[in-house]
Amino acid sequence: MSTLHDLHRPLGSTGLRVSPLGLGTVKLGRDQGVKYPNGFTIPDDAQARALLQQARELGINLIDTAPAYGISEQRLGPLLRGQRDEWVIVSKSGEEFEQGQSHFDFSPAHTRLSVERSLRRLETDRIDLLLVHSDGNDLAVLRETGVYETLAALKREGKILAYGISGKTVEGGLLALQQGDCAMVTYNLGEQGEKPVLDYAARHAKGILIKKALASGHACLAEGVDPVRASFELIFAHPGVSSAIVGTITPAHLAANAATVAAVLQGID
């Protein structure tokens, strides 16, 4: 079966090279307040370790986590021991999830606290990409809170290698790319409103990560059309896309997604 080992690509001009498919890890740490069509059981350590090993074997080197993903970071630290240089780790700051509720804090003090905490939890000396976990008020977050200035300082200190935003608006995505390295945007068969952010990234060698690539599992099309294949064909037809993050914990789905991405990128029918 095709793998992604030979299909890694630059994440904009960050110097990082990432697999075109990334592994999202919300399901390793949180089963409350998630927007998936079906319920799931959080994998135990043996299952999580096997999933990460499978991802590596498939050529996936990009892993996405966040403080808001419950205990995802705390679990990944021990699970990735001895493998740090094998992975490009993306984490976030700004959103906290406690007692079943999200709350947000983009202040410089909290941003620095959050990054330092993530470093400890992940048992690492640097986070490859740190994204602002926006509450949707992207422009206000970037202009009024000092979060980007704090991330720029953390980058100078070597604690993060690149930074950007996981946002919800075109205006926020554009500003984030003008002043930072990467944006994580929603782009799928049903939602393409943030395409101008992808266009800007392609013109200016900025990084783009796609979230909700399969519409959080809700991807659907007319009968006779493979929605997963169609989703990845749409995504990777755009030259601005670096990687798509998919949060499956099902080994068969992970293998099928990797094979489909490989086929799309290699032009295999």
Short mmCIF file of C-alpha atoms in Angstrom, two decimals:
data_model
loop_
_atom_site.label_atom_id
_atom_site.label_comp_id
_atom_site.label_asym_id
_atom_site.label_seq_id
_atom_site.Cartn_x
_atom_site.Cartn_y
_atom_site.Cartn_z
CA MET A 1 0.00 0.00 0.00
CA SER A 2 1.16 3.53 -0.76
CA THR A 3 2.60 5.53 2.11
CA LEU A 4 3.44 9.19 2.59
CA HIS A 5 7.18 8.85 3.32
CA ASP A 6 8.22 10.33 -0.03
CA LEU A 7 5.48 12.96 -0.13
CA HIS A 8 6.57 15.30 2.68
CA ARG A 9 6.49 18.98 1.76
CA PRO A 10 7.56 22.36 3.17
CA LEU A 11 5.34 24.07 5.74
CA GLY A 12 5.56 27.46 4.06
CA SER A 13 8.95 29.01 4.69
CA THR A 14 9.31 27.73 8.28
CA GLY A 15 12.00 25.22 7.36
CA LEU A 16 9.78 22.40 8.62
CA ARG A 17 8.83 19.53 6.33
CA VAL A 18 5.52 17.84 7.03
CA SER A 19 3.54 14.89 5.79
CA PRO A 20 0.50 15.90 3.73
CA LEU A 21 -1.69 14.15 6.29
CA GLY A 22 -1.40 15.01 9.97
CA LEU A 23 -2.78 13.17 12.98
CA GLY A 24 -5.14 15.17 15.18
CA THR A 25 -5.24 14.00 18.79
CA VAL A 26 -8.32 15.51 20.40
CA LYS A 27 -9.73 11.98 20.73
CA LEU A 28 -6.72 10.93 22.80
CA GLY A 29 -7.66 13.37 25.52
CA ARG A 30 -11.26 14.49 25.42
CA ASP A 31 -14.69 13.03 24.68
CA GLN A 32 -16.84 15.93 25.94
CA GLY A 33 -18.03 18.82 23.83
CA VAL A 34 -16.79 17.37 20.54
CA LYS A 35 -18.67 17.66 17.26
CA TYR A 36 -18.37 14.22 15.73
CA PRO A 37 -21.37 12.33 14.33
CA ASN A 38 -20.70 9.24 16.46
CA GLY A 39 -19.58 8.69 20.02
CA PHE A 40 -16.19 7.13 20.74
CA THR A 41 -14.11 5.71 23.55
CA ILE A 42 -10.80 7.39 24.36
CA PRO A 43 -8.05 4.87 23.49
CA ASP A 44 -5.97 3.40 26.29
CA ASP A 45 -2.19 3.78 26.26
CA ALA A 46 -1.58 0.57 24.32
CA GLN A 47 -4.09 1.57 21.65
CA ALA A 48 -2.71 5.11 21.47
CA ARG A 49 0.86 3.84 21.18
CA ALA A 50 -0.16 1.47 18.38
CA LEU A 51 -1.93 4.30 16.55
CA LEU A 52 1.16 6.51 16.73
CA GLN A 53 3.36 3.65 15.53
CA GLN A 54 0.99 3.04 12.64
CA ALA A 55 1.08 6.73 11.74
CA ARG A 56 4.88 6.65 11.61
CA GLU A 57 4.82 3.54 9.43
CA LEU A 58 2.41 5.29 7.06
CA GLY A 59 4.81 8.21 6.74
CA ILE A 60 2.90 10.64 8.94
CA ASN A 61 5.21 12.95 10.89
CA LEU A 62 2.80 15.75 11.82
CA ILE A 63 0.90 15.56 15.09
CA ASP A 64 -1.61 18.15 16.26
CA THR A 65 -2.58 18.72 19.89
CA ALA A 66 -3.74 21.52 22.21
CA PRO A 67 -4.31 22.32 25.87
CA ALA A 68 -8.03 22.36 25.03
CA TYR A 69 -7.85 18.70 24.00
CA GLY A 70 -8.28 17.43 27.55
CA ILE A 71 -5.28 15.32 28.56
CA SER A 72 -3.92 14.91 25.02
CA GLU A 73 -0.63 16.74 25.68
CA GLN A 74 -0.04 14.93 28.97
CA ARG A 75 -0.48 11.58 27.24
CA LEU A 76 1.63 12.42 24.21
CA GLY A 77 4.69 13.32 26.30
CA PRO A 78 5.29 9.76 27.57
CA LEU A 79 3.96 8.15 24.38
CA LEU A 80 6.50 10.01 22.22
CA ARG A 81 9.54 9.45 24.43
CA GLY A 82 12.57 8.62 22.33
CA GLN A 83 10.82 9.74 19.13
CA ARG A 84 10.94 13.54 19.41
CA ASP A 85 12.95 14.11 16.26
CA GLU A 86 10.57 11.88 14.28
CA TRP A 87 7.67 14.30 14.74
CA VAL A 88 6.62 17.82 13.87
CA ILE A 89 4.51 18.80 16.87
CA VAL A 90 1.77 21.41 16.61
CA SER A 91 0.15 22.74 19.77
CA LYS A 92 -1.89 25.80 20.65
CA SER A 93 -2.60 28.45 23.25
CA GLY A 94 -5.57 30.58 24.16
CA GLU A 95 -8.31 28.00 24.73
CA GLU A 96 -8.67 26.03 27.93
CA PHE A 97 -11.22 23.24 28.42
CA GLU A 98 -12.20 22.57 32.02
CA GLN A 99 -15.22 20.87 33.57
CA GLY A 100 -16.83 20.45 30.18
CA GLN A 101 -16.52 24.11 29.15
CA SER A 102 -14.14 26.13 27.01
CA HIS A 103 -12.80 29.47 28.13
CA PHE A 104 -10.24 31.72 26.49
CA ASP A 105 -7.26 33.78 27.63
CA PHE A 106 -4.94 35.36 25.05
CA SER A 107 -2.99 37.60 27.44
CA PRO A 108 0.81 37.63 27.25
CA ALA A 109 1.09 36.10 30.74
CA HIS A 110 -1.27 33.25 29.98
CA THR A 111 0.25 32.64 26.55
CA ARG A 112 3.70 32.23 28.05
CA LEU A 113 2.33 30.07 30.88
CA SER A 114 0.49 27.90 28.36
CA VAL A 115 3.54 27.35 26.15
CA GLU A 116 5.79 26.56 29.11
CA ARG A 117 3.17 24.09 30.38
CA SER A 118 2.90 22.46 26.95
CA LEU A 119 6.68 22.04 26.84
CA ARG A 120 6.57 20.22 30.19
CA ARG A 121 3.59 18.07 29.28
CA LEU A 122 5.06 17.10 25.91
CA GLU A 123 8.46 16.51 27.50
CA THR A 124 10.24 18.56 24.87
CA ASP A 125 12.49 21.61 24.59
CA ARG A 126 10.59 23.13 21.66
CA ILE A 127 7.21 23.11 19.95
CA ASP A 128 7.57 23.15 16.19
CA LEU A 129 4.43 25.19 15.51
CA LEU A 130 2.32 27.05 18.07
CA LEU A 131 -1.10 28.26 16.95
CA VAL A 132 -3.41 30.74 18.62
CA HIS A 133 -6.60 28.75 19.37
CA SER A 134 -9.00 31.53 18.40
CA ASP A 135 -12.48 32.02 19.83
CA GLY A 136 -13.59 33.34 16.43
CA ASN A 137 -12.83 37.02 17.09
CA ASP A 138 -9.62 36.63 15.12
CA LEU A 139 -8.83 40.28 14.39
CA ALA A 140 -9.42 41.42 17.96
CA VAL A 141 -7.35 38.54 19.32
CA LEU A 142 -4.42 39.38 17.05
CA ARG A 143 -4.60 43.18 17.39
CA GLU A 144 -5.60 43.76 20.99
CA THR A 145 -4.25 41.00 23.25
CA GLY A 146 -0.49 40.93 22.63
CA VAL A 147 -0.60 37.22 21.88
CA TYR A 148 1.37 37.45 18.62
CA GLU A 149 4.04 39.63 20.21
CA THR A 150 4.43 37.04 22.95
CA LEU A 151 4.71 34.21 20.43
CA ALA A 152 7.32 36.19 18.48
CA ALA A 153 9.35 36.48 21.70
CA LEU A 154 8.99 32.75 22.40
CA LYS A 155 10.21 32.07 18.86
CA ARG A 156 13.27 34.23 19.43
CA GLU A 157 13.92 32.24 22.61
CA GLY A 158 13.77 28.98 20.65
CA LYS A 159 10.85 27.59 22.63
CA ILE A 160 8.69 27.55 19.50
CA LEU A 161 9.98 27.36 15.94
CA ALA A 162 7.00 28.92 14.17
CA TYR A 163 3.63 30.42 15.04
CA GLY A 164 0.26 31.29 13.57
CA ILE A 165 -3.46 31.00 14.20
CA SER A 166 -6.17 28.39 14.10
CA GLY A 167 -8.84 30.87 13.15
CA LYS A 168 -12.33 31.18 11.79
CA THR A 169 -12.30 34.25 9.52
CA VAL A 170 -10.67 35.29 6.27
CA GLU A 171 -9.55 38.62 7.76
CA GLY A 172 -7.94 36.90 10.74
CA GLY A 173 -6.21 34.33 8.59
CA LEU A 174 -4.76 36.98 6.30
CA LEU A 175 -3.48 39.10 9.19
CA ALA A 176 -2.05 36.01 10.88
CA LEU A 177 -0.08 35.12 7.76
CA GLN A 178 1.12 38.67 7.19
CA GLN A 179 2.64 38.77 10.68
CA GLY A 180 3.31 35.07 11.32
CA ASP A 181 4.18 31.76 9.71
CA CYS A 182 1.05 29.61 9.36
CA ALA A 183 -2.72 29.49 9.49
CA MET A 184 -4.99 26.54 10.21
CA VAL A 185 -8.22 26.96 8.27
CA THR A 186 -11.44 25.10 7.59
CA TYR A 187 -11.62 23.95 3.97
CA ASN A 188 -13.74 21.06 2.80
CA LEU A 189 -16.48 20.05 0.38
CA GLY A 190 -19.07 22.05 2.27
CA GLU A 191 -17.04 25.02 3.52
CA GLN A 192 -14.66 26.96 1.27
CA GLY A 193 -15.16 30.50 2.53
CA GLU A 194 -11.57 30.78 3.78
CA LYS A 195 -10.06 30.07 0.36
CA PRO A 196 -8.56 33.61 0.15
CA VAL A 197 -6.28 32.65 3.05
CA LEU A 198 -5.02 29.67 1.04
CA ASP A 199 -4.53 31.93 -1.99
CA TYR A 200 -2.44 34.39 0.05
CA ALA A 201 -0.35 31.57 1.51
CA ALA A 202 0.43 30.20 -1.95
CA ARG A 203 1.60 33.64 -3.13
CA HIS A 204 3.73 34.37 -0.06
CA ALA A 205 5.19 30.97 0.88
CA LYS A 206 3.24 30.71 4.13
CA GLY A 207 2.12 27.50 5.80
CA ILE A 208 -1.46 26.21 5.66
CA LEU A 209 -2.91 23.40 7.70
CA ILE A 210 -6.44 22.27 6.93
CA LYS A 211 -8.82 21.46 9.78
CA LYS A 212 -12.17 19.74 9.36
CA ALA A 213 -10.90 18.31 6.07
CA LEU A 214 -13.59 15.65 6.25
CA ALA A 215 -16.07 17.98 7.97
CA SER A 216 -15.43 16.32 11.36
CA GLY A 217 -16.61 13.03 9.90
CA HIS A 218 -19.71 14.53 8.32
CA ALA A 219 -18.40 14.54 4.74
CA CYS A 220 -21.05 13.30 2.36
CA LEU A 221 -21.74 13.43 -1.35
CA ALA A 222 -24.07 11.98 -3.92
CA GLU A 223 -24.29 8.23 -4.14
CA GLY A 224 -21.48 6.66 -6.13
CA VAL A 225 -18.90 9.30 -5.22
CA ASP A 226 -16.19 8.61 -2.63
CA PRO A 227 -16.44 11.59 -0.26
CA VAL A 228 -13.00 11.02 1.26
CA ARG A 229 -11.31 10.93 -2.15
CA ALA A 230 -13.29 13.96 -3.31
CA SER A 231 -12.38 15.85 -0.13
CA PHE A 232 -8.66 15.27 -0.54
CA GLU A 233 -8.81 16.03 -4.27
CA LEU A 234 -10.33 19.42 -3.46
CA ILE A 235 -7.83 20.15 -0.69
CA PHE A 236 -4.66 19.16 -2.52
CA ALA A 237 -5.68 20.79 -5.77
CA HIS A 238 -4.85 24.07 -4.02
CA PRO A 239 -1.12 24.90 -4.10
CA GLY A 240 -1.29 26.73 -0.79
CA VAL A 241 -2.08 23.64 1.28
CA SER A 242 0.73 22.09 3.29
CA SER A 243 -1.15 19.37 5.18
CA ALA A 244 -4.61 18.23 6.24
CA ILE A 245 -5.22 17.25 9.86
CA VAL A 246 -7.52 14.29 10.45
CA GLY A 247 -8.38 13.15 13.96
CA THR A 248 -9.22 9.49 13.55
CA ILE A 249 -8.46 6.87 16.22
CA THR A 250 -9.55 3.99 13.98
CA PRO A 251 -6.55 2.18 12.43
CA ALA A 252 -8.48 1.22 9.29
CA HIS A 253 -9.57 4.81 8.72
CA LEU A 254 -6.03 6.11 9.24
CA ALA A 255 -4.61 3.63 6.73
CA ALA A 256 -7.35 4.38 4.21
CA ASN A 257 -6.89 8.14 4.57
CA ALA A 258 -3.13 7.86 4.06
CA ALA A 259 -3.59 5.64 1.00
CA THR A 260 -6.14 8.05 -0.47
CA VAL A 261 -3.90 11.09 0.07
CA ALA A 262 -0.98 9.23 -1.51
CA ALA A 263 -3.13 8.28 -4.49
CA VAL A 264 -4.41 11.82 -4.97
CA LEU A 265 -0.93 13.34 -4.79
CA GLN A 266 0.52 10.75 -7.13
CA GLY A 267 -2.36 11.09 -9.58
CA ILE A 268 -3.39 7.46 -9.21
CA ASP A 269 -6.92 6.53 -10.31
#
